[in-house]
XYZ file of C-alpha atoms in Angstrom:
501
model
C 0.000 0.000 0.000
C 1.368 3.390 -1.160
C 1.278 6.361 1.545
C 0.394 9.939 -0.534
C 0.167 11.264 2.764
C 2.229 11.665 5.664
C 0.257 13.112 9.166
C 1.652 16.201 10.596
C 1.936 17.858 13.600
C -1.014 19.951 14.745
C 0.119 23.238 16.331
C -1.792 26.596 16.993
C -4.993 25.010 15.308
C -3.037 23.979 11.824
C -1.658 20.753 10.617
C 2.112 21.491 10.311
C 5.313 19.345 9.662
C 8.253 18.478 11.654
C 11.083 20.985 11.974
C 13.609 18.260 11.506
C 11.450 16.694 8.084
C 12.082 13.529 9.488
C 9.213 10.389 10.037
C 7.714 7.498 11.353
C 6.543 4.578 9.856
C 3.893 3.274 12.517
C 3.193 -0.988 11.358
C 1.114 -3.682 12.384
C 2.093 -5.596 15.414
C 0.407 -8.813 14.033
C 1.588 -8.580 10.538
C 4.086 -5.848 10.272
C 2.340 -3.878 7.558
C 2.440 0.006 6.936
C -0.344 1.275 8.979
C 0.898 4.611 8.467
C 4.028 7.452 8.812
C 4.153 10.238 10.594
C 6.190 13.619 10.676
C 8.680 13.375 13.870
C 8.679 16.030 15.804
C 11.856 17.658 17.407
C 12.663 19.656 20.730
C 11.588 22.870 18.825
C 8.176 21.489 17.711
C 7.089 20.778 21.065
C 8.072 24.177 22.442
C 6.507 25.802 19.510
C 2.821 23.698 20.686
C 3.582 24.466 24.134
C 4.078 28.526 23.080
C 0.787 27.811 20.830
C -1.146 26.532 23.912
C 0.668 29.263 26.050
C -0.997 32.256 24.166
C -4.316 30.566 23.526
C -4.640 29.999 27.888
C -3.559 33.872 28.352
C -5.338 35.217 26.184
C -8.481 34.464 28.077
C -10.489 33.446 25.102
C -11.423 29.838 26.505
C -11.600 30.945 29.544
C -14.230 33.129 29.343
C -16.362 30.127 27.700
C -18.926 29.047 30.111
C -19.544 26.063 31.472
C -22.227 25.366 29.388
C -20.522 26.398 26.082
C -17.641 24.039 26.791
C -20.121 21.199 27.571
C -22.089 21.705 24.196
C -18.613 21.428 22.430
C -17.437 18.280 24.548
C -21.173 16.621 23.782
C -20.634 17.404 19.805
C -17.231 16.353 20.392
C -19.052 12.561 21.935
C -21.427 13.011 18.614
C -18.510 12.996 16.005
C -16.471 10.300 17.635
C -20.183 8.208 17.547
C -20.489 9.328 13.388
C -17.119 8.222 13.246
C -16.959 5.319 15.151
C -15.893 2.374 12.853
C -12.823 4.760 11.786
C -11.715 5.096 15.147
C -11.869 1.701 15.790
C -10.177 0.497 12.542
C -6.900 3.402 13.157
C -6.988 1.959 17.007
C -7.100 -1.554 15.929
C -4.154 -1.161 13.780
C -1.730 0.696 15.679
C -1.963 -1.760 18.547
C -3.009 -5.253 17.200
C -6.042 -5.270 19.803
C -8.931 -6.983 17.433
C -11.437 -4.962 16.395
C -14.250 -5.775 18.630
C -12.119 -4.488 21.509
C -11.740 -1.261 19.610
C -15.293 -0.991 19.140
C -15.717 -1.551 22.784
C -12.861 1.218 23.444
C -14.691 3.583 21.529
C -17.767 3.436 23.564
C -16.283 4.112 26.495
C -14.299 7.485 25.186
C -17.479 8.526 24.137
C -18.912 7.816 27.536
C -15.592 9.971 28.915
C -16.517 12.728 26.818
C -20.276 13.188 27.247
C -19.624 12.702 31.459
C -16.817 15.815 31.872
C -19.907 17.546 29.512
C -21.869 17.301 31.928
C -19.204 18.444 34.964
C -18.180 21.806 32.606
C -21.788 23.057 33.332
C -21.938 22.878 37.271
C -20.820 25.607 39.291
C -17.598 24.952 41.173
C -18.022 28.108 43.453
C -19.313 28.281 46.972
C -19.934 30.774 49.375
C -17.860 30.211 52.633
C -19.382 31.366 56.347
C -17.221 33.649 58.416
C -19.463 34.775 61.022
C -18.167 38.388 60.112
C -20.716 40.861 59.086
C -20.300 42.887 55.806
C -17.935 39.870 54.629
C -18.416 37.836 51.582
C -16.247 35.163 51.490
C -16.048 33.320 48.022
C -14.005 29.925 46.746
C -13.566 29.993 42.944
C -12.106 27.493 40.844
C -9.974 28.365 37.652
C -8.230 26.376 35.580
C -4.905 25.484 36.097
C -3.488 26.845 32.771
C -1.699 24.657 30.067
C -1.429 20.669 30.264
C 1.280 18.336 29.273
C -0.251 15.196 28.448
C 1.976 11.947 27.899
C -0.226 8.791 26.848
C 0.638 4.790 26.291
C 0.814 2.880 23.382
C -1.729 0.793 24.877
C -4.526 2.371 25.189
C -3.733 5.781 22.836
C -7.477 7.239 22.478
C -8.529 6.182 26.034
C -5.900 7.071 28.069
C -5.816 10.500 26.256
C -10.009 10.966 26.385
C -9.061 10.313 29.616
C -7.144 13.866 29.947
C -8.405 16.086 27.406
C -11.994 16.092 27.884
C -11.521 17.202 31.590
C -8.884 19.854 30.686
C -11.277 20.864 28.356
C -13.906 21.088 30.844
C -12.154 22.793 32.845
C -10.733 25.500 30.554
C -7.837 24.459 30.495
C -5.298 23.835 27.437
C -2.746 21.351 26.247
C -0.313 19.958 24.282
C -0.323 15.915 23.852
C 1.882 13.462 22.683
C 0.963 9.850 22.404
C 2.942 7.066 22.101
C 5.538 7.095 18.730
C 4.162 3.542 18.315
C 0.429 4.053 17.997
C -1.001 8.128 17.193
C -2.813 7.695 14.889
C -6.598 7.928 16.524
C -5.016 10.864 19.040
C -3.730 12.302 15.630
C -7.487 12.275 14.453
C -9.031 14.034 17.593
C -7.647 16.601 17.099
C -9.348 17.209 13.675
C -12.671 16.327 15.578
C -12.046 18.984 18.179
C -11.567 21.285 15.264
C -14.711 20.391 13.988
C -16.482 20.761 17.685
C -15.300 24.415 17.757
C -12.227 24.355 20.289
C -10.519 27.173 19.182
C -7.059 27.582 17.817
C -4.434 27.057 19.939
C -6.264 25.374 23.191
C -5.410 21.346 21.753
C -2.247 20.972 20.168
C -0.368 17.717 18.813
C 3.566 16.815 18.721
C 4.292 12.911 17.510
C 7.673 11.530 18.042
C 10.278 9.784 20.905
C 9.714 10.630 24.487
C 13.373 10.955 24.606
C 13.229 14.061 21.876
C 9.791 15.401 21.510
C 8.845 14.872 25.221
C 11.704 16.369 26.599
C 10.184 20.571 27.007
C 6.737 18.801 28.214
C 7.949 18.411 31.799
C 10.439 21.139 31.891
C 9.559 23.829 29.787
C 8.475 27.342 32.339
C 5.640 27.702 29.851
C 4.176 24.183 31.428
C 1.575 24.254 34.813
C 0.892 20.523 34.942
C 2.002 17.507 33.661
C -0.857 14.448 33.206
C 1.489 10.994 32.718
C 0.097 7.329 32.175
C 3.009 4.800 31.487
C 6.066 3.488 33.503
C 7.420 4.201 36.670
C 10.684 4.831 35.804
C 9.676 7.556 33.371
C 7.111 9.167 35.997
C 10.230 9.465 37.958
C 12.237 11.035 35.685
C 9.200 13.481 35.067
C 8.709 13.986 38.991
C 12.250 15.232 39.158
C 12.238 17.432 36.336
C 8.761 19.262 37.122
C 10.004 19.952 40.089
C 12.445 22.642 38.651
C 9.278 25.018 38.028
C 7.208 23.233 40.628
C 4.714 22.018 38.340
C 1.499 19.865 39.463
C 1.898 16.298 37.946
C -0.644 13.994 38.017
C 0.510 10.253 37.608
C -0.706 6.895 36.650
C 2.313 4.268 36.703
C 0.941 0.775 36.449
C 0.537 -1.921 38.747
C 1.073 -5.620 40.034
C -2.446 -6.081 40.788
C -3.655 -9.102 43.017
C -6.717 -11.423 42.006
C -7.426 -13.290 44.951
C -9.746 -16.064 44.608
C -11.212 -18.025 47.907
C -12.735 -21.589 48.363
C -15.840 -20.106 48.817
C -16.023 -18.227 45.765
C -18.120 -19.066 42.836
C -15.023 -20.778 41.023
C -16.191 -21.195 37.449
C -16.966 -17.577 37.826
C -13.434 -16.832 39.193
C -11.789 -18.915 36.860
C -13.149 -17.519 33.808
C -12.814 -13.948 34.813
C -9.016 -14.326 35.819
C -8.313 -15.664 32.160
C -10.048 -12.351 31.389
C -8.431 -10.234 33.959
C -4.472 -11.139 32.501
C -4.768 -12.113 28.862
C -7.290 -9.362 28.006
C -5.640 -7.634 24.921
C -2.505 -10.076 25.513
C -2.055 -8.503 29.370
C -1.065 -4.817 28.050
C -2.955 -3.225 30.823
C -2.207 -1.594 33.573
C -4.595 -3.169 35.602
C -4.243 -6.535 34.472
C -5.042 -9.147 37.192
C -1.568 -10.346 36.578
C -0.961 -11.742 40.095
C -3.252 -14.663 41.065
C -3.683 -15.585 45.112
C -5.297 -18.427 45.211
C -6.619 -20.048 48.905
C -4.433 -23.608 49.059
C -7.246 -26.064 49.477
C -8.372 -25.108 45.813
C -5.378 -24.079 44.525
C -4.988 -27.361 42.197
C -8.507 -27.244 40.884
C -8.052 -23.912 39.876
C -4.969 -23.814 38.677
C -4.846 -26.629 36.618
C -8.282 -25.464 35.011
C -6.865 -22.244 33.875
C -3.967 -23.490 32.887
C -5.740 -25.946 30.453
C -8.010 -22.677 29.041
C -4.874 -20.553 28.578
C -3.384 -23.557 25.953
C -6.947 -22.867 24.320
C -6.967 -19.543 23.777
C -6.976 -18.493 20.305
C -4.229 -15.843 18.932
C -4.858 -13.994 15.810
C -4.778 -10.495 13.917
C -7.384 -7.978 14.152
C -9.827 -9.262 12.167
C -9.170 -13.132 12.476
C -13.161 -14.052 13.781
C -11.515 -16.983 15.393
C -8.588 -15.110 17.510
C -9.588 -14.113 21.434
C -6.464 -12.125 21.896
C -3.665 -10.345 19.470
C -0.279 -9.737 19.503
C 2.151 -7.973 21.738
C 3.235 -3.964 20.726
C 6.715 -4.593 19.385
C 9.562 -7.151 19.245
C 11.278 -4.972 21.949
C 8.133 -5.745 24.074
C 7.739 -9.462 23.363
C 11.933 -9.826 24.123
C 11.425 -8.570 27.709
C 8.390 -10.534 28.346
C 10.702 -14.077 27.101
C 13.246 -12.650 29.031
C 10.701 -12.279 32.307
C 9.370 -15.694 31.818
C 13.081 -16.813 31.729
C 14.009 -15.196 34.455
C 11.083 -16.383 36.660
C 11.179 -20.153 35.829
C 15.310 -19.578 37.067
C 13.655 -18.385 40.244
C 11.995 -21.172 40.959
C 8.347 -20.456 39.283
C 6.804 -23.384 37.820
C 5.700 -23.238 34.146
C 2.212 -24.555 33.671
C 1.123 -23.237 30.200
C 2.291 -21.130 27.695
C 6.117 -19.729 28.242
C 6.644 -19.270 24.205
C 5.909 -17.903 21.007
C 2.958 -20.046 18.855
C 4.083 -21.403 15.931
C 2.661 -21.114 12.268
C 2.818 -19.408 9.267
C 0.048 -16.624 10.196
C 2.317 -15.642 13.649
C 5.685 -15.400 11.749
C 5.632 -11.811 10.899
C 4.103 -10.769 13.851
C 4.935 -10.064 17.629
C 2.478 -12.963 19.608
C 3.367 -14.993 23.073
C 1.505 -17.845 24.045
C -0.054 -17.123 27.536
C 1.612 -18.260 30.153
C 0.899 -19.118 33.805
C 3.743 -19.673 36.193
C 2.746 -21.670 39.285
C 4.517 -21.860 42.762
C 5.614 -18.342 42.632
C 6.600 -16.840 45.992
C 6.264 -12.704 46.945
C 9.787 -12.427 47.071
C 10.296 -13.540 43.545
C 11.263 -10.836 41.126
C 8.419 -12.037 38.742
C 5.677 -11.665 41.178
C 6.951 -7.972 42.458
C 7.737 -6.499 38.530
C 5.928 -5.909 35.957
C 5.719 -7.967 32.759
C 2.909 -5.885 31.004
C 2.669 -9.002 28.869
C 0.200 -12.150 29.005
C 1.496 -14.018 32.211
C 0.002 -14.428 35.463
C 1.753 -15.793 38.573
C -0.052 -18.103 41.100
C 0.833 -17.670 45.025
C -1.412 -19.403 47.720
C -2.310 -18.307 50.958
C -4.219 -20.117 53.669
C -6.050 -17.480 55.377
C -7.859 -13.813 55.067
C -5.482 -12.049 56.904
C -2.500 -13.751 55.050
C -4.378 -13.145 51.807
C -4.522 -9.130 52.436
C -0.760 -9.347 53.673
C 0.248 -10.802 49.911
C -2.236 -8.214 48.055
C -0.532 -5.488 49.934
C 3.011 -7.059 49.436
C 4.010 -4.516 46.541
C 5.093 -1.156 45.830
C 2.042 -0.668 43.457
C -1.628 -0.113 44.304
C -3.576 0.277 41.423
C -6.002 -2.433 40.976
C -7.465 -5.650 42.803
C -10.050 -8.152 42.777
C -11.586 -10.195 45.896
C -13.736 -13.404 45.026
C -15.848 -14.898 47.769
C -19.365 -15.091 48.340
C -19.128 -13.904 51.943
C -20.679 -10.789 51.509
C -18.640 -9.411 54.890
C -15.433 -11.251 54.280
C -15.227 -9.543 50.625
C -16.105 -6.382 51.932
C -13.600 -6.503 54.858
C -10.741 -7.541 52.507
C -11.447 -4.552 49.776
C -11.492 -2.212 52.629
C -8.131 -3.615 53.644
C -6.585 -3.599 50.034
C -4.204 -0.674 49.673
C -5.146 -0.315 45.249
C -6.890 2.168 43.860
C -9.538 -0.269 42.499
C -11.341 -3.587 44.270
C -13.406 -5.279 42.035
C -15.987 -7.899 43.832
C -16.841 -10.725 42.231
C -15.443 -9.594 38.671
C -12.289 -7.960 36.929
C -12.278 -5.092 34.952
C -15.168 -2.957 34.746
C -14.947 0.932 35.037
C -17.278 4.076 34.672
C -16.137 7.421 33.980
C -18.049 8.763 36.866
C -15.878 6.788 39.272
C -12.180 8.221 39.940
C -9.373 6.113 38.773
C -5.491 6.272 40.209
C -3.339 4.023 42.243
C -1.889 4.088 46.175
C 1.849 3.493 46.471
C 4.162 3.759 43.424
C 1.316 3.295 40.841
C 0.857 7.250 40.830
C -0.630 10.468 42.500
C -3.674 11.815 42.078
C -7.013 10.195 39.927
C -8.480 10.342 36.935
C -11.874 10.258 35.941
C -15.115 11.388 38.289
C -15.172 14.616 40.443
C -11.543 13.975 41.563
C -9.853 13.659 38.228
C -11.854 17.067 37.548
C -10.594 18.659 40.156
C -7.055 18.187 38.771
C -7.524 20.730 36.188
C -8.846 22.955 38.864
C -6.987 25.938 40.589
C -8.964 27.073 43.895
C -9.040 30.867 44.637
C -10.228 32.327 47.945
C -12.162 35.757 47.497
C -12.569 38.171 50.968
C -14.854 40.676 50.143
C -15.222 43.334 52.912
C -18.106 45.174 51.702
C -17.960 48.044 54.549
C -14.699 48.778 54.885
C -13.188 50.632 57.594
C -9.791 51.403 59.746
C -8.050 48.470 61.474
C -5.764 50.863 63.658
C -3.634 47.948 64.280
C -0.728 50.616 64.370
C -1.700 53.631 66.403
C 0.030 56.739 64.916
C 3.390 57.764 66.899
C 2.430 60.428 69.202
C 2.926 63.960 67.944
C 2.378 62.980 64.399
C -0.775 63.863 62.683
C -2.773 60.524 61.271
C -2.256 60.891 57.511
């Protein structure tokens, strides 16, 4: 397939190219075709969109948008995306491999992201505040907090950044993005929908390219009030230490080694099916992946040995393959440091129960699958139960009772996600309270609305996205003292002799 056209930048409301003229060819993960090629931006690029967004958030044009105005454009914003949907999904599918039915399923919930911060743009975020004072009016205002750096994954590019833009939006706020050099195509295309939805020029603005080039001004640049981060922890770090320099806000979402923990008690054909669902969903390239499986020893045979018979079942394909359940892995890159996990872990003393390669066959030789893999008699002190593999592999621990279960959930420096399964009503309640993550699921693995906050405890991040919370991120909070009969304070009396001026 012949590429007329190569996707540009999009700064100060115009598509523009690189400074450099260099560019990306984004491919396939399960095939390796062209998906498409990008201009790659430069240092310069990025401060020109953060200059671009600069202007736009002091020149009090969006600002003076009301709520309501800014909801009406973040609802036609929901409508486009829902015209456009099967393009969305197609661009999505490609960049990361996920098949297409997941796409679709990804592009109902940014719509639900968008048309839910519509709805928090119109509410007043003002309040009058009681000082028992007469002739005082006391106010709290919230403003926005001025111009956004937004960093997204590669594995989740439209969701992760619907995630930040429609409540900067909401807010007032404005930003420059830059999604992963691996998959930007769909953020690429937002920003001609926001166009089209009347965000004026200058308020969303677009650099493509490496972290380590095009990402650099993001968290330094003076011009920057907040950076919004979702990948690894050792780049949220790195961005920690270098917003610090201008004390910027950061907001942080940095993965997780989320526990599943499954008792005897629990529905287990339930359990079992949902913790093939809560690791090898979209080949376990998500953050919350229930990638860490505590299992309560009297059923830990039964269980394990069931799901390690579905996991040989499951079905790998491309995109489109009807009969695939799961795709491949991002890049080679990716797929050599999950072999090289797996490795590492069966060294340690992890058994391997299924999976632990790549599938063989013509259709999986130009493409970047694993086979997924369960690793049994894994200990928390092994390396592969503490680190991340971002990859389809769960580890199986056992524990004997509640209180020893909670003690292995918290055993991590993550706290993102987590999943209790039990029908005790009181016993699952007790352990979620207990659970130091973010998230508890009950009785299932996955779900999320965008009227509930998202974010992790520990070393998976600081602060939340999504629901009033990851609102208020984009919020500044003002205090306004109004004495409205003002008069002398004669704190200082006048030095005696001298005349009071």
């Amino acid at each position: 397939m012949a590429y007329e056209k190569i996707t540009e930048l999009f700064i100060g409301g115009e598509r523009v190219g690189s400074s450099s003229g260099e560019i990306r060819n984004v491919l396939h993960p399960a095939d390796g075709h062209l998906v498409a090629i990008f201009h790659e931006g430069s240092a310069s690029d990025t401060v020109a969109a953060i200059d671009a967004a600069r202007s736009a958030f002091d020149s009090g044009h969006w600002r003076s948008f009301s709520g309501e105005q800014r909801g009406k454009i973040l609802e036609q914003v929901a409508d486009i995306l829902e015209r456009d949907k099967a393009r969305f999904a197609e661009a999505e599918s490609a960049d990361t491999a996920k098949r297409i039915i997941e796409a679709n399923y990804d592009m109902d919930d940014i719509i639900s992201v968008f048309r839910y911060f519509a709805t928090r743009a119109t509410l007043s975020h003002e309040r009058e505040v009681t000082t028992g004072r007469e002739n005082i009016r006391s106010t709290m205002v919230s403003e926005p907090v001025g111009v956004i750096a937004m960093i997204t994954p590669w594995n989740y590019p439209l969701l992760q950044a619907s995630w930040k833009i429609a409540p900067a939006l909401a807010a007032g706020c404005t930003f420059v993005i830059k999604p992963s050099e691996l998959t930007p195509s769909t953020t690429s295309m937002l920003m001609d929908v926001l166009s089209e939805a009347g965000v004026p020029a200058g308020v969303a603005n677009l650099v493509l390219g490496s972290g380590a080039v095009a990402g650099g001004p993001l968290s330094t640049h003076p011009g920057v009030d907040m950076v919004s981060f979702t990948g690894s922890l050792a780049t949220g770090k790195r961005l920690m230490v270098n917003a610090a320099e201008t004390i910027k806000r950061v907001a942080l979402e940095l993965g997780g080694k989320n526990p599943n923990i499954i008792f005897a008690d629990a529905d287990l054909d339930a359990a079992i099916d949902n913790a093939l669902t809560a690791v090898f969903l979209h080949s376990g390239q998500v953050c919350s992946a229930g990638a860490r499986l505590l299992v309560e020893r009297k059923i830990h045979n039964q269980v394990v040995t069931e799901i390690a018979r579905r996991a040989d079942q499951i079905r790998l394909g491309g995109s489109h393959d009807l009969d695939a359940e799961t795709g491949a892995l991002i890049s080679a890159a990716h797929r050599d440091k999950v072999e090289r996990y797996v490795a590492d872990a069966i060294s340690e003393g992890a058994v391997l129960r299924a999976g632990g390669k790549r599938p063989e066959g013509e259709k999986y030789a130009n493409g970047f699958f694993y086979r997924p893999t369960v690793l049994d008699e894994c200990t928390s002190e092994m390396s592969c139960v503490q680190d991340e593999s971002f990859g389809p592999v769960v580890t199986v621990e056992v524990f004997d009772t509640e209180e020893e279960a909670i003690k292995l959930g918290n055993d991590t420096i993550f706290g993102l996600a987590g999943a209790v399964w039990t029908n005790d009503a009181d016993k699952a309640q007790r352990v979620a309270r207990q659970l130091r993550h973010g998230t508890i699921w009950i009785n299932d693995y996955h779900p999320y609305v965008a009227q509930a906050e998202w974010g992790g405890f520990k070393q998976s991040g600081i602060g939340r996205e999504l629901g009033e919370a990851g609102f208020a991120e984009y919020l500044e909070h003002k205090h306004i003292w109004q004495n409205q009969k003002p008069a002398r304070s004669d704190w200082f009396k006048a030095t005696e002799g001298h005349e009071n001026v």
